Coordinates of C-alpha atoms and ligand atoms in Angstrom, one line a residue:
M21 CA 11.1 2.2 -34.5
S22 CA 14.5 0.5 -34.1
T23 CA 14.5 -3.1 -33.0
E24 CA 16.3 -1.9 -29.9
N25 CA 12.9 -1.0 -28.5
N26 CA 11.1 -4.3 -29.2
F27 CA 10.9 -6.4 -26.1
D28 CA 9.6 -9.8 -24.9
A29 CA 8.5 -8.1 -21.7
V30 CA 8.2 -4.6 -20.4
I31 CA 7.7 -3.8 -16.7
I32 CA 6.3 -0.5 -15.5
G33 CA 7.6 0.5 -12.1
A34 CA 10.7 -0.2 -10.2
G35 CA 9.5 -0.5 -6.6
F36 CA 9.7 -3.9 -4.9
A37 CA 7.3 -5.5 -7.4
G38 CA 9.1 -4.2 -10.6
M39 CA 12.6 -5.0 -9.2
Y40 CA 11.7 -8.6 -8.4
A41 CA 9.8 -9.0 -11.7
L42 CA 12.8 -7.8 -13.6
H43 CA 15.1 -10.3 -11.8
K44 CA 12.8 -13.2 -12.4
I45 CA 11.9 -12.4 -16.0
R46 CA 15.6 -12.1 -16.9
G47 CA 15.9 -15.7 -15.6
L48 CA 13.5 -16.8 -18.3
G49 CA 16.0 -15.5 -20.9
F50 CA 13.6 -12.8 -22.1
K51 CA 14.6 -9.4 -23.5
V52 CA 13.2 -7.3 -20.8
K53 CA 13.2 -3.6 -19.8
A54 CA 11.6 -1.6 -16.9
Y55 CA 10.4 2.0 -17.1
E56 CA 10.2 4.1 -13.9
R57 CA 9.1 7.7 -13.6
A58 CA 11.3 8.3 -10.5
S59 CA 15.0 8.8 -10.7
D60 CA 15.8 5.7 -8.8
V61 CA 14.4 2.4 -7.5
G62 CA 12.3 1.9 -4.3
G63 CA 8.8 3.0 -5.4
T64 CA 6.9 3.9 -2.2
W65 CA 10.2 4.4 -0.3
F66 CA 11.5 6.7 -3.0
W67 CA 8.5 9.0 -2.9
N68 CA 7.3 9.0 0.7
R69 CA 10.2 10.8 2.4
Y70 CA 8.2 12.7 5.0
P71 CA 9.7 12.7 8.6
G72 CA 8.7 9.6 10.5
A73 CA 7.9 7.4 7.5
R74 CA 8.6 3.8 8.3
C75 CA 7.0 0.4 7.8
D76 CA 4.4 -1.1 10.2
V77 CA 5.3 -4.7 9.4
N78 CA 8.4 -6.0 11.2
S79 CA 11.4 -5.5 9.0
L80 CA 12.5 -9.1 9.4
E81 CA 9.3 -9.8 7.5
Y82 CA 8.9 -6.7 5.3
S83 CA 11.8 -7.8 3.1
Y84 CA 12.4 -10.2 0.2
Q85 CA 12.7 -13.9 0.8
F86 CA 13.6 -15.1 -2.7
S87 CA 17.3 -15.1 -2.0
D88 CA 18.6 -16.7 1.2
E89 CA 22.0 -15.0 0.7
L90 CA 20.2 -11.6 0.6
Q91 CA 18.1 -12.2 3.7
Q92 CA 21.1 -13.5 5.6
E93 CA 23.5 -10.7 4.7
W94 CA 21.1 -7.8 5.2
S95 CA 20.6 -6.5 8.8
W96 CA 17.9 -4.1 9.9
S97 CA 18.7 -1.7 12.6
E98 CA 15.1 -1.4 14.0
R99 CA 12.0 -3.5 14.5
Y100 CA 10.2 -1.2 12.1
S101 CA 12.8 0.4 9.8
S102 CA 12.7 3.9 8.6
Q103 CA 12.2 5.1 5.1
P104 CA 15.9 5.9 4.5
E105 CA 16.9 2.4 5.6
I106 CA 14.2 0.7 3.4
L107 CA 15.3 2.8 0.5
S108 CA 19.0 1.8 1.1
Y109 CA 17.8 -1.8 1.1
A110 CA 16.0 -1.3 -2.3
K111 CA 19.2 0.2 -3.7
H112 CA 21.3 -2.6 -2.3
V113 CA 19.0 -5.2 -4.0
S114 CA 19.2 -3.3 -7.3
E115 CA 23.0 -3.4 -7.1
R116 CA 23.3 -6.9 -5.9
F117 CA 21.2 -8.3 -8.7
D118 CA 22.5 -5.7 -11.2
L119 CA 19.0 -4.4 -12.0
R120 CA 19.7 -0.8 -12.9
K121 CA 21.1 -1.6 -16.4
D122 CA 17.7 -2.6 -17.5
I123 CA 15.7 0.2 -15.9
Q124 CA 15.1 3.5 -17.6
F125 CA 14.4 6.1 -15.0
E126 CA 12.6 9.5 -15.2
T127 CA 10.4 8.0 -17.8
K128 CA 6.6 7.7 -17.4
V129 CA 4.7 5.3 -19.6
T130 CA 1.7 7.3 -20.8
Q131 CA 0.0 5.0 -23.3
L132 CA -0.4 1.3 -24.2
E133 CA -2.3 -0.1 -27.1
Y134 CA -2.7 -3.7 -28.0
D135 CA -2.1 -4.6 -31.7
E136 CA -4.3 -7.7 -32.3
N137 CA -2.7 -8.6 -35.6
A138 CA 0.9 -8.5 -34.4
E139 CA -0.1 -9.7 -30.9
V140 CA 2.1 -7.1 -29.2
W141 CA 1.6 -4.0 -27.0
H142 CA 2.7 -0.6 -28.4
G143 CA 3.8 1.8 -25.7
Q144 CA 4.6 5.5 -25.5
T145 CA 6.5 7.4 -22.8
D146 CA 6.4 11.0 -21.7
R147 CA 9.8 11.4 -23.4
G148 CA 8.2 10.7 -26.8
E149 CA 9.8 7.3 -27.0
E150 CA 7.9 4.3 -28.4
F151 CA 8.4 0.6 -27.7
T152 CA 6.7 -2.7 -28.4
S153 CA 6.4 -5.7 -26.0
R154 CA 4.7 -9.0 -26.1
I155 CA 4.2 -9.1 -22.4
M156 CA 3.3 -6.1 -20.1
I157 CA 3.9 -6.3 -16.4
M158 CA 2.1 -3.5 -14.5
A159 CA 4.2 -3.0 -11.3
T160 CA 2.7 0.5 -11.0
G161 CA 1.9 0.2 -7.2
C162 CA -1.3 0.3 -5.2
L163 CA -0.3 3.4 -3.3
S164 CA 1.6 5.3 -5.9
K165 CA -0.8 7.8 -7.3
S166 CA -1.1 10.6 -4.7
N167 CA -4.4 12.3 -4.0
T168 CA -4.5 16.1 -3.9
P169 CA -8.0 17.2 -3.1
Q170 CA -9.3 20.0 -5.3
F171 CA -9.5 22.6 -2.5
E172 CA -10.6 25.9 -3.8
G173 CA -7.7 28.4 -3.9
L174 CA -5.0 25.7 -3.4
N175 CA -2.8 27.1 -6.2
Q176 CA -3.0 30.5 -4.5
F177 CA -1.1 29.4 -1.4
E178 CA 2.1 31.3 -1.3
G179 CA 3.8 29.4 1.6
Q180 CA 5.5 26.1 1.4
L181 CA 3.1 23.4 0.1
L182 CA 4.0 19.8 0.7
H183 CA 2.4 16.4 0.0
T184 CA 3.6 13.4 2.1
A185 CA 3.8 11.2 -1.0
Q186 CA 5.8 13.8 -3.0
W187 CA 8.2 14.9 -0.3
P188 CA 11.3 16.9 -1.3
H189 CA 14.7 15.2 -1.4
T190 CA 16.3 17.9 0.8
E191 CA 15.5 18.3 4.5
V192 CA 12.5 20.4 5.2
D193 CA 13.1 22.7 8.2
F194 CA 9.9 23.5 10.2
A195 CA 11.8 25.4 13.0
G196 CA 10.0 28.5 14.0
K197 CA 7.2 28.0 11.5
D198 CA 3.5 27.8 11.8
V199 CA 2.4 24.6 10.1
G200 CA -0.9 23.1 9.0
V201 CA -1.5 19.4 8.3
I202 CA -4.6 18.2 6.5
G203 CA -5.4 14.5 7.1
T204 CA -5.1 12.1 9.9
G205 CA -4.3 8.8 8.1
S206 CA -1.1 6.6 8.6
S207 CA 1.2 9.2 6.9
A208 CA -0.1 12.1 9.0
I209 CA 0.0 10.1 12.2
Q210 CA 3.7 9.2 11.6
L211 CA 4.6 12.8 10.6
I212 CA 2.7 14.8 13.2
P213 CA 4.8 14.0 16.4
I214 CA 8.0 15.0 14.6
V215 CA 6.7 18.2 13.0
A216 CA 5.2 19.2 16.4
D217 CA 8.7 18.9 17.9
Q218 CA 10.2 21.3 15.4
A219 CA 7.5 23.8 14.5
K220 CA 6.4 26.9 16.4
T221 CA 2.8 25.8 16.0
L222 CA 1.1 22.8 14.4
T223 CA -2.6 22.8 13.5
V224 CA -4.0 19.4 12.5
F225 CA -7.2 19.4 10.3
Q226 CA -9.0 16.1 11.0
R227 CA -12.0 15.0 8.9
T228 CA -12.3 11.4 10.3
A229 CA -10.5 10.3 13.4
N230 CA -8.5 7.1 13.0
F231 CA -7.5 4.3 15.3
S232 CA -3.8 4.3 16.1
I233 CA -1.9 1.7 18.1
P234 CA 1.5 2.4 19.6
A235 CA 4.4 0.9 17.6
H236 CA 6.7 0.4 20.5
N237 CA 9.5 0.6 17.9
S238 CA 12.9 -0.4 19.2
D239 CA 16.4 -1.2 18.0
M240 CA 16.6 -4.6 16.5
D241 CA 17.0 -7.3 19.1
K242 CA 20.1 -9.0 17.8
K243 CA 19.3 -12.3 19.5
H244 CA 15.9 -12.4 18.0
E245 CA 17.4 -11.5 14.6
A246 CA 19.9 -14.4 14.9
R247 CA 17.1 -16.8 15.9
V248 CA 15.1 -15.8 12.9
K249 CA 18.0 -16.0 10.5
A250 CA 18.9 -19.4 11.7
N251 CA 15.5 -20.6 10.6
Y252 CA 14.4 -18.0 8.1
K253 CA 12.7 -20.3 5.7
E254 CA 10.5 -21.9 8.4
F255 CA 9.7 -18.4 9.9
R256 CA 8.6 -17.2 6.4
A257 CA 6.5 -20.3 5.8
Q258 CA 4.7 -19.9 9.1
N259 CA 3.9 -16.3 8.5
S260 CA 2.5 -17.0 5.1
L261 CA -0.1 -19.2 6.8
Q262 CA -1.6 -16.2 8.6
R263 CA -4.5 -14.3 7.0
S264 CA -2.4 -11.2 6.3
A265 CA 0.9 -13.1 5.8
I266 CA 2.2 -11.2 8.8
G267 CA 3.6 -13.1 11.8
M268 CA 1.0 -12.0 14.3
V269 CA -0.5 -14.6 16.5
P270 CA -4.3 -14.5 16.2
N271 CA -6.2 -15.2 19.4
P272 CA -8.7 -17.9 18.5
V273 CA -11.2 -16.6 21.0
S274 CA -14.3 -14.4 20.6
A275 CA -14.3 -11.0 22.4
L276 CA -17.8 -11.8 23.6
E277 CA -17.0 -15.2 25.2
V278 CA -14.6 -13.9 27.9
S279 CA -15.2 -12.1 31.1
D280 CA -14.8 -8.3 31.2
E281 CA -11.5 -8.7 33.2
E282 CA -10.0 -11.2 30.8
R283 CA -11.0 -9.1 27.8
E284 CA -9.5 -6.0 29.3
Q285 CA -6.3 -7.8 30.2
T286 CA -6.0 -9.3 26.7
Y287 CA -6.4 -5.9 25.1
E288 CA -3.8 -4.5 27.5
E289 CA -1.3 -7.2 26.6
R290 CA -1.8 -6.5 22.8
W291 CA -1.6 -2.8 23.4
S292 CA 1.7 -3.2 25.2
V293 CA 3.1 -5.3 22.3
G294 CA 1.8 -2.7 19.9
G295 CA 1.3 -2.5 16.2
L296 CA -1.0 -4.3 13.8
P297 CA -1.4 -7.5 15.9
F298 CA -3.9 -5.5 18.0
A299 CA -6.4 -6.2 15.2
A300 CA -6.1 -9.9 16.0
T301 CA -6.8 -9.6 19.8
F302 CA -10.0 -11.6 19.3
N303 CA -11.1 -13.7 16.4
D304 CA -14.4 -11.8 15.7
L305 CA -13.3 -8.2 15.7
G306 CA -13.5 -8.0 11.9
I307 CA -16.9 -9.7 11.6
D308 CA -19.0 -8.8 14.6
R309 CA -20.0 -5.3 15.5
R310 CA -20.6 -6.1 19.2
A311 CA -17.2 -7.7 19.5
N312 CA -15.6 -4.8 17.6
S313 CA -17.2 -2.3 19.9
T314 CA -15.3 -3.8 22.8
A315 CA -12.0 -2.9 21.0
V316 CA -13.4 0.5 20.1
D317 CA -14.3 1.2 23.8
F318 CA -10.8 0.1 24.9
V319 CA -9.0 2.4 22.5
H320 CA -11.3 5.3 23.3
R321 CA -10.4 4.8 27.0
K322 CA -6.7 4.8 26.1
I323 CA -7.1 8.0 24.1
K324 CA -8.9 9.7 27.0
D325 CA -6.2 8.5 29.4
I326 CA -3.4 9.9 27.3
V327 CA -4.9 13.2 26.0
K328 CA -5.5 15.7 28.8
D329 CA -7.8 18.1 27.1
E330 CA -11.3 16.5 27.2
Q331 CA -12.6 18.0 24.0
T332 CA -9.5 17.2 22.1
A333 CA -9.6 13.6 23.3
D334 CA -13.3 13.3 22.3
T335 CA -12.5 14.6 18.8
L336 CA -9.7 12.1 18.5
C337 CA -12.0 9.2 19.4
P338 CA -13.0 7.5 16.1
D339 CA -16.7 6.8 15.5
T340 CA -16.1 4.0 13.1
V341 CA -15.4 0.2 13.3
L342 CA -11.8 -0.6 14.4
G343 CA -9.7 -2.1 11.6
C344 CA -12.2 -1.1 8.8
K345 CA -9.7 1.5 7.7
R346 CA -6.1 0.4 7.8
L347 CA -5.1 0.5 11.5
C348 CA -2.4 3.2 12.0
V349 CA 0.7 2.5 14.0
D350 CA 2.4 5.4 15.8
S351 CA 5.1 6.7 18.0
N352 CA 3.6 9.3 20.4
Y353 CA 0.7 10.4 18.2
Y354 CA -2.0 10.9 20.9
E355 CA 0.7 12.3 23.4
T356 CA 1.5 15.0 20.9
F357 CA -1.9 16.6 21.4
N358 CA -0.8 17.4 25.0
R359 CA 1.7 19.9 23.7
S360 CA 0.9 23.6 24.0
N361 CA 1.9 24.3 20.4
V362 CA -0.4 21.6 18.8
F363 CA -4.1 22.3 17.9
L364 CA -6.7 19.9 16.6
V365 CA -9.5 21.2 14.3
D366 CA -12.5 19.1 13.5
I367 CA -13.3 19.7 9.9
K368 CA -16.2 17.4 9.9
Q369 CA -17.9 20.0 12.1
N370 CA -16.4 23.0 10.3
P371 CA -15.3 22.0 6.8
I372 CA -12.5 23.7 4.9
K373 CA -14.0 26.3 2.7
N374 CA -10.9 27.3 0.8
I375 CA -7.2 27.8 0.9
T376 CA -5.9 31.4 1.0
K377 CA -2.5 32.8 0.1
D378 CA -1.3 32.4 3.6
G379 CA -3.5 29.7 5.2
L380 CA -7.0 28.4 5.0
V381 CA -10.6 29.2 5.9
T382 CA -13.0 26.8 7.6
A383 CA -16.7 27.3 8.2
D384 CA -15.9 29.2 11.4
K385 CA -12.3 30.5 11.4
D386 CA -9.3 31.8 9.5
Y387 CA -5.9 30.0 9.9
K388 CA -2.5 31.3 8.9
F389 CA 0.6 29.1 8.1
D390 CA 4.1 29.2 6.7
S391 CA 3.8 25.6 5.6
L392 CA 0.8 23.4 4.6
V393 CA 1.2 19.6 4.5
L394 CA -1.3 17.6 2.5
A395 CA -1.3 14.1 4.1
T396 CA -4.3 13.3 2.0
G397 CA -3.4 9.8 0.7
F398 CA -3.7 8.1 -2.6
D399 CA -6.0 7.1 -5.4
A400 CA -5.4 3.6 -4.2
M401 CA -5.2 0.4 -6.2
T402 CA -6.5 1.6 -9.5
G403 CA -5.1 5.2 -9.7
A404 CA -1.7 4.5 -11.2
L405 CA -3.3 2.2 -13.9
A406 CA -5.9 4.8 -14.7
D407 CA -3.1 7.3 -15.2
I408 CA -2.0 5.3 -18.3
S409 CA -4.2 5.3 -21.4
I410 CA -4.6 1.6 -21.9
T411 CA -6.4 0.1 -24.9
G412 CA -6.9 -3.6 -25.3
R413 CA -8.8 -5.8 -27.8
E414 CA -11.5 -4.3 -30.1
K415 CA -10.3 -0.8 -29.0
Q416 CA -11.8 -1.2 -25.5
T417 CA -10.1 1.0 -22.9
L418 CA -9.3 -0.1 -19.4
A419 CA -11.1 3.0 -18.2
S420 CA -14.4 1.9 -19.8
H421 CA -14.0 -1.8 -18.8
W422 CA -13.5 -0.6 -15.2
S423 CA -16.1 2.2 -15.2
E424 CA -18.2 0.4 -12.6
G425 CA -15.1 -0.7 -10.6
P426 CA -12.1 -3.0 -11.3
Q427 CA -12.9 -6.4 -12.9
N428 CA -10.2 -9.0 -13.2
Y429 CA -9.3 -12.7 -12.6
L430 CA -7.2 -13.5 -9.5
G431 CA -6.2 -9.8 -9.4
L432 CA -3.7 -10.7 -12.1
M433 CA -5.3 -10.3 -15.5
V434 CA -8.2 -8.3 -17.1
S435 CA -10.3 -9.9 -19.9
G436 CA -9.7 -8.2 -23.3
F437 CA -6.1 -7.2 -22.3
P438 CA -4.0 -10.2 -23.4
N439 CA -0.5 -10.8 -22.0
M440 CA -0.9 -7.9 -19.5
F441 CA -0.4 -8.7 -15.8
T442 CA -1.1 -6.6 -12.8
I443 CA 1.0 -7.2 -9.7
T444 CA -0.9 -6.9 -6.3
G445 CA -3.7 -5.2 -8.1
P446 CA -7.4 -5.1 -7.0
G447 CA -8.8 -8.6 -6.5
S448 CA -5.6 -9.8 -4.8
P449 CA -4.6 -9.8 -1.1
S450 CA -2.1 -6.9 -1.8
V451 CA -2.8 -4.1 0.7
L452 CA -4.4 -6.4 3.2
S453 CA -1.2 -8.4 3.5
N454 CA 2.6 -8.0 4.0
M455 CA 3.0 -6.6 0.5
I456 CA 6.5 -7.9 -0.2
V457 CA 5.2 -11.4 0.4
A458 CA 2.2 -10.8 -1.9
I459 CA 4.5 -9.3 -4.5
E460 CA 6.8 -12.3 -4.6
Q461 CA 3.8 -14.7 -4.8
H462 CA 2.4 -12.8 -7.7
V463 CA 5.7 -12.5 -9.6
N464 CA 6.4 -16.2 -9.1
F465 CA 2.9 -17.1 -10.4
I466 CA 3.3 -14.9 -13.4
T467 CA 6.8 -16.1 -14.3
N468 CA 5.8 -19.7 -13.9
L469 CA 2.9 -19.0 -16.2
L470 CA 5.3 -17.4 -18.7
D471 CA 7.6 -20.3 -18.5
F472 CA 4.7 -22.7 -19.1
M473 CA 3.9 -20.7 -22.2
K474 CA 7.5 -20.8 -23.4
Q475 CA 7.7 -24.6 -22.9
T476 CA 4.3 -25.2 -24.6
Q477 CA 5.0 -22.6 -27.3
R478 CA 2.0 -20.4 -26.6
K479 CA 2.2 -16.8 -27.7
T480 CA -0.7 -15.2 -25.8
V481 CA -2.6 -15.7 -22.6
E482 CA -5.8 -13.9 -21.5
T483 CA -8.6 -14.5 -19.2
S484 CA -12.3 -14.7 -20.0
E485 CA -15.2 -12.5 -18.9
K486 CA -16.7 -15.5 -17.1
A487 CA -13.6 -16.2 -15.0
E488 CA -13.4 -12.5 -14.3
T489 CA -17.0 -12.1 -13.2
E490 CA -16.9 -15.1 -11.0
W491 CA -13.7 -13.9 -9.3
V492 CA -15.1 -10.5 -8.6
Q493 CA -18.2 -12.1 -7.1
Q494 CA -16.0 -14.3 -4.9
V495 CA -13.9 -11.3 -3.7
N496 CA -17.1 -9.4 -2.9
A497 CA -18.8 -12.3 -1.2
I498 CA -15.8 -12.7 1.2
A499 CA -15.8 -9.0 1.9
A500 CA -19.5 -9.0 2.6
Q501 CA -19.0 -11.3 5.5
T502 CA -16.8 -8.7 7.2
L503 CA -17.2 -5.2 8.6
Y504 CA -14.9 -3.8 5.9
T505 CA -17.8 -2.9 3.6
S506 CA -20.2 -1.5 6.2
G507 CA -18.0 -0.1 9.0
C508 CA -16.5 3.0 7.4
N509 CA -15.6 5.0 4.2
S510 CA -12.2 3.7 3.4
W511 CA -9.8 3.8 0.4
Y512 CA -10.2 0.0 0.2
L513 CA -13.7 1.0 -1.1
G514 CA -12.5 3.9 -3.3
A515 CA -14.5 6.1 -1.0
N516 CA -11.7 8.7 -0.5
I517 CA -11.8 9.8 -4.2
P518 CA -14.9 11.8 -5.3
G519 CA -16.7 10.0 -8.1
K520 CA -14.7 6.7 -7.9
P521 CA -16.9 3.6 -8.1
R522 CA -17.5 2.2 -4.6
I523 CA -16.4 -1.4 -4.6
F524 CA -14.3 -3.3 -2.1
M525 CA -11.1 -3.9 -4.0
P526 CA -8.7 -6.3 -2.1
H527 CA -9.1 -10.0 -1.6
I528 CA -9.3 -10.9 2.1
G529 CA -7.1 -13.8 3.1
F530 CA -3.6 -14.5 1.8
P531 CA -3.4 -18.3 2.4
T532 CA -6.8 -19.0 0.7
Y533 CA -5.7 -16.9 -2.2
V534 CA -2.4 -18.7 -2.6
E535 CA -4.3 -22.0 -2.4
K536 CA -6.6 -20.9 -5.2
C537 CA -3.6 -19.8 -7.4
N538 CA -1.9 -23.1 -6.9
E539 CA -5.1 -25.0 -7.7
V540 CA -5.5 -22.9 -11.0
A541 CA -1.8 -23.5 -12.0
A542 CA -2.2 -27.3 -11.3
Q543 CA -5.2 -27.4 -13.6
D544 CA -3.2 -26.1 -16.6
Y545 CA -4.1 -22.5 -15.6
R546 CA -7.8 -22.9 -15.4
G547 CA -9.6 -19.6 -16.2
F548 CA -6.8 -18.5 -18.6
K549 CA -7.0 -19.0 -22.4
F550 CA -3.8 -19.6 -24.4
S551 CA -3.1 -19.2 -28.1
Ligands
FAD17 P1 5.4 1.0 -5.5 O1 6.5 0.9 -4.5 O2 4.3 2.0 -5.4 O3 6.2 1.2 -6.9 C1 5.5 1.5 -8.1 C2 6.4 2.3 -9.0 O4 5.8 2.4 -10.3 C3 6.6 3.7 -8.5 O5 8.0 4.0 -8.3 C4 6.0 4.6 -9.5 O6 6.8 5.8 -9.7 C5 6.1 3.7 -10.8 N1 5.1 4.0 -11.8 C6 3.8 4.1 -11.6 N2 3.2 4.4 -12.8 C7 4.2 4.6 -13.7 C8 4.2 4.9 -15.1 N3 3.1 5.1 -15.8 N4 5.4 5.0 -15.7 C9 6.6 4.7 -15.0 N5 6.6 4.4 -13.7 C10 5.4 4.3 -13.1 N6 3.1 -2.3 2.9 C11 3.4 -3.2 3.8 O7 3.2 -4.4 3.5 N7 4.0 -3.0 5.0 C12 4.3 -1.7 5.3 O8 4.9 -1.5 6.4 C13 4.0 -0.6 4.4 N8 4.3 0.6 4.7 C14 4.0 1.6 3.8 C15 4.3 3.0 4.1 C16 3.9 4.0 3.3 C17 4.3 5.4 3.6 C18 3.2 3.7 2.1 C19 2.7 4.8 1.2 C20 2.9 2.4 1.8 C21 3.3 1.3 2.6 N9 3.1 0.0 2.3 C22 3.4 -1.0 3.2 C23 2.6 -0.4 1.0 C24 3.7 -0.3 -0.1 O9 3.2 0.5 -1.1 C25 4.1 -1.7 -0.5 O10 4.6 -2.4 0.6 C26 5.2 -1.8 -1.6 O11 6.3 -0.9 -1.3 C27 4.7 -1.6 -3.0 O12 5.6 -1.9 -3.9 P2 5.3 -1.9 -5.5 O13 6.5 -2.1 -6.2 O14 4.1 -2.8 -5.8 O15 4.7 -0.4 -5.7
N01_18 O1 -3.6 8.3 3.4 P1 -5.1 8.0 4.0 P2 -2.2 8.0 4.0 N1 -10.5 17.0 3.0 O2 -6.0 7.9 2.9 C1 -7.9 13.0 4.7 C2 -0.1 3.1 3.8 N2 0.8 3.8 4.7 O3 -1.2 8.5 3.1 O4 -10.5 9.8 6.4 C3 -10.1 16.7 4.2 O5 -5.1 6.9 5.0 C4 -8.6 11.7 5.0 O6 -9.8 12.0 5.7 P3 -11.0 10.9 5.6 C5 -1.3 2.5 4.5 O7 -1.7 1.4 3.8 C6 1.3 3.1 5.7 O8 -2.2 8.5 5.4 O9 -11.1 10.5 4.1 N3 -9.4 15.7 4.5 C7 -7.5 11.0 5.8 O10 -7.5 11.5 7.2 C8 -2.3 3.6 4.5 O11 -3.6 3.3 4.8 C9 2.1 3.7 6.6 O12 -12.1 11.6 6.1 C10 -9.1 14.8 3.5 C11 -6.2 11.5 5.2 O13 -6.5 12.7 4.5 C12 -2.1 4.2 3.2 O14 -0.7 4.1 2.9 C13 2.4 5.0 6.6 C14 -9.5 15.1 2.2 C15 -5.7 10.5 4.2 O15 -5.4 9.3 4.9 C16 -2.6 5.6 3.0 O16 -2.1 6.4 4.1 C17 1.8 5.8 5.6 C18 -10.3 16.2 2.0 N4 -10.7 16.5 0.8 C19 1.0 5.1 4.7 N5 -9.1 14.0 1.4 C20 2.7 2.8 7.7 O17 2.6 3.2 8.9 C21 -8.4 13.2 2.2 N6 -8.4 13.7 3.5 C22 3.3 1.6 7.4

C-alpha cells in the first residue's frame, strides 16, 4: 500500500458529524481523510429527499455554533427549514471550510481491522482500496441505515417502489397515480399531506398510530432572527442547559397538581405554539403514567375534533404513552384524512400478508397501486456500525461484543477497540437532543482528548470493560425512571428491527451528560487508558 493511504485519522461519514470532525481534526495538524458513500456531503439531508422533509428543531438552533461568522452570515428562510435548504447549508459549510478536498465520496468503508503490533487500523472500501489509520472516527449516523422490512413478494412489485430514506434525486410525480404508503412515523407524517395533494388516491397502512403535534411552521421572523443573532452565544448557552439541548421552556408543574381547566388551557397554549415543546407541557409527562394520560386524552380529543370520520379518527388515536416514541411534528397530517382520496388501513387488525406485482394483500383485502412508498424507518443507532465488519483486539468483532446490545463508555468508545470513537452513538444523548449540538460536543471532546494525547505523547487510548459496564448501567438506570422503556415499542429500544437486542440506547439528559464528560476530562480522562 502506498504511504498516500496512511493517515493519522480517518473519518467515516460526511454528514454534520463527519464534516465538523474533519474541520477540527485538521486543526490538530493531523493527516486526515473522510470516506462517504454518498456523492456529496449532508448525510441525513442528502438521503432523505422525500416531499415534506424538514427539521423539527428550530433552524436557528438546528445549525452549527462553532463559527460565529458562519452563524451570523447564514439566514434560514423558515422556522423549520426544508431538506433542500438544510442540504444547501451543509454544502455551504463544506465550501466555506474547504472540506471536500479531504472527502472521498461514493466510497463505502466495508471493513476495519485493528493491528495490535503496529497499533493502527487497516481499512477496506467497496472500491477495493485499502488504508491505514491510527485514529478512526465513526461519524456514520444514528439514522442512516434504512430499514426495508422483508415483506414477502417485495421484489415482485412492478410499480414504482420508493423508500423515504433513499429518495430519488429527480422529482417524483404522483399526479394521477394510486399510491400506497407503509408506515406512520415522522417521515410518513411529513410526506402524506403532500402526496395526498398530488395523487389520485393515497392509502396509508398504519401498524401503530403515532402522536403528532402541529408544526405551525412559518417564514422566519426577521426581527426574532436579528434578536437571536445579536446574542447568539447566550442563546446557545441557555438552550444547552435544557434536557434535550432544545430551547423549549419546560413547565415546572405536575399535570396532576393543576385544575382540569388550567391543564386544558396549558395544553391548548402548547398546541397552538406547536412542535416538540408540547412534550414539556408538564414536568411529569415522561415519568408518570397518570400525568401522561392527561396529554394522551388531550391529543385524542384534538384528533377526534379534526378528523370527521369517526372510525378513521379512532384508528389514528395512539394507544401508547405520549413521547415514548419520538413525537412527530406535522403540517396538516390529521386534516389529510378528511380528503375523499385518502384511506387509512389498520394493519394491526389486518396485517400485510404479502406484496404483489401491482399492490399488496392484507388479511382481508387486495390493494392495487402504481407507487408504493416504504416509510419504514431505520435500523437506528447501531445499524450503520453493524454494516461495517469491525475487528478489534484479540480478533474480537464489534458484532460479537454487542450481541446483547451496545456497550460503550460515554457513548464514545468501546472496550477492545482502541483509538476508535463513535459520534453520537448509543449511550450518548444523540437522538434525544438537538443533534447538531450533541455532535459538536462529541467532536470537541474527542479532539481535546486527541490534543491531550499529542501533548503527552500517548499513542493509543481505549476504555476498560469496567468503565463500559458502569456506563451502560447508568444509562439504563436513568431510562428505567422514565416511561421510555415501558410505554411503547420504539426504535430507541431497537424494537422495530426483528431480532435486534432490546435495550434502551440513548442517554437521557444533555446537560448531565456534558457535566459528566467535563468531569472525566478534568480528571485526566478517567475511564480511559492511554499507552
Ligand atoms: P448522518 O447525517 O446520518 O451522516 C452519516 C453519513 O455517514 C451518511 O452520509 C452515510 O452515507 C455515511 N456512512 C455511513 N456508513 C458509511 C460507510 N460504511 N462508509 C462510508 N460512509 C458511510 N435531528 C435533530 O436534532 N433535529 C431534527 O430536526 C432532525 N430531523 C431529522 C429528519 C430526518 C428526516 C431524519 C432521518 C433525521 C433527522 N434528525 C434530526 C436526525 C439527524 O440524523 C441528525 O440531526 C444529523 O443530521 C446526523 O448527522 P450525522 O453526521 O451524525 O449522521
Ligand atoms: O421511521 P419510524 P421514520 N410493517 O421508525 C412502520 C427522525 N425523523 O423514518 O410503529 C408495517 O419512526 C412503523 O410501524 P411501528 C426522527 O428521529 C425526523 O418515520 O413499528 N409497518 C412506523 O410506523 C424519527 O423518529 C423527522 O408499528 C412497519 C414506520 O414504519 C426517525 O427519524 C422526519 C414495518 C417507521 O417509523 C425515524 O422516522 C423524519 C413493518 N414490517 C424522520 N416496519 C422530523 O420531523 C416499520 N413499520 C424532524
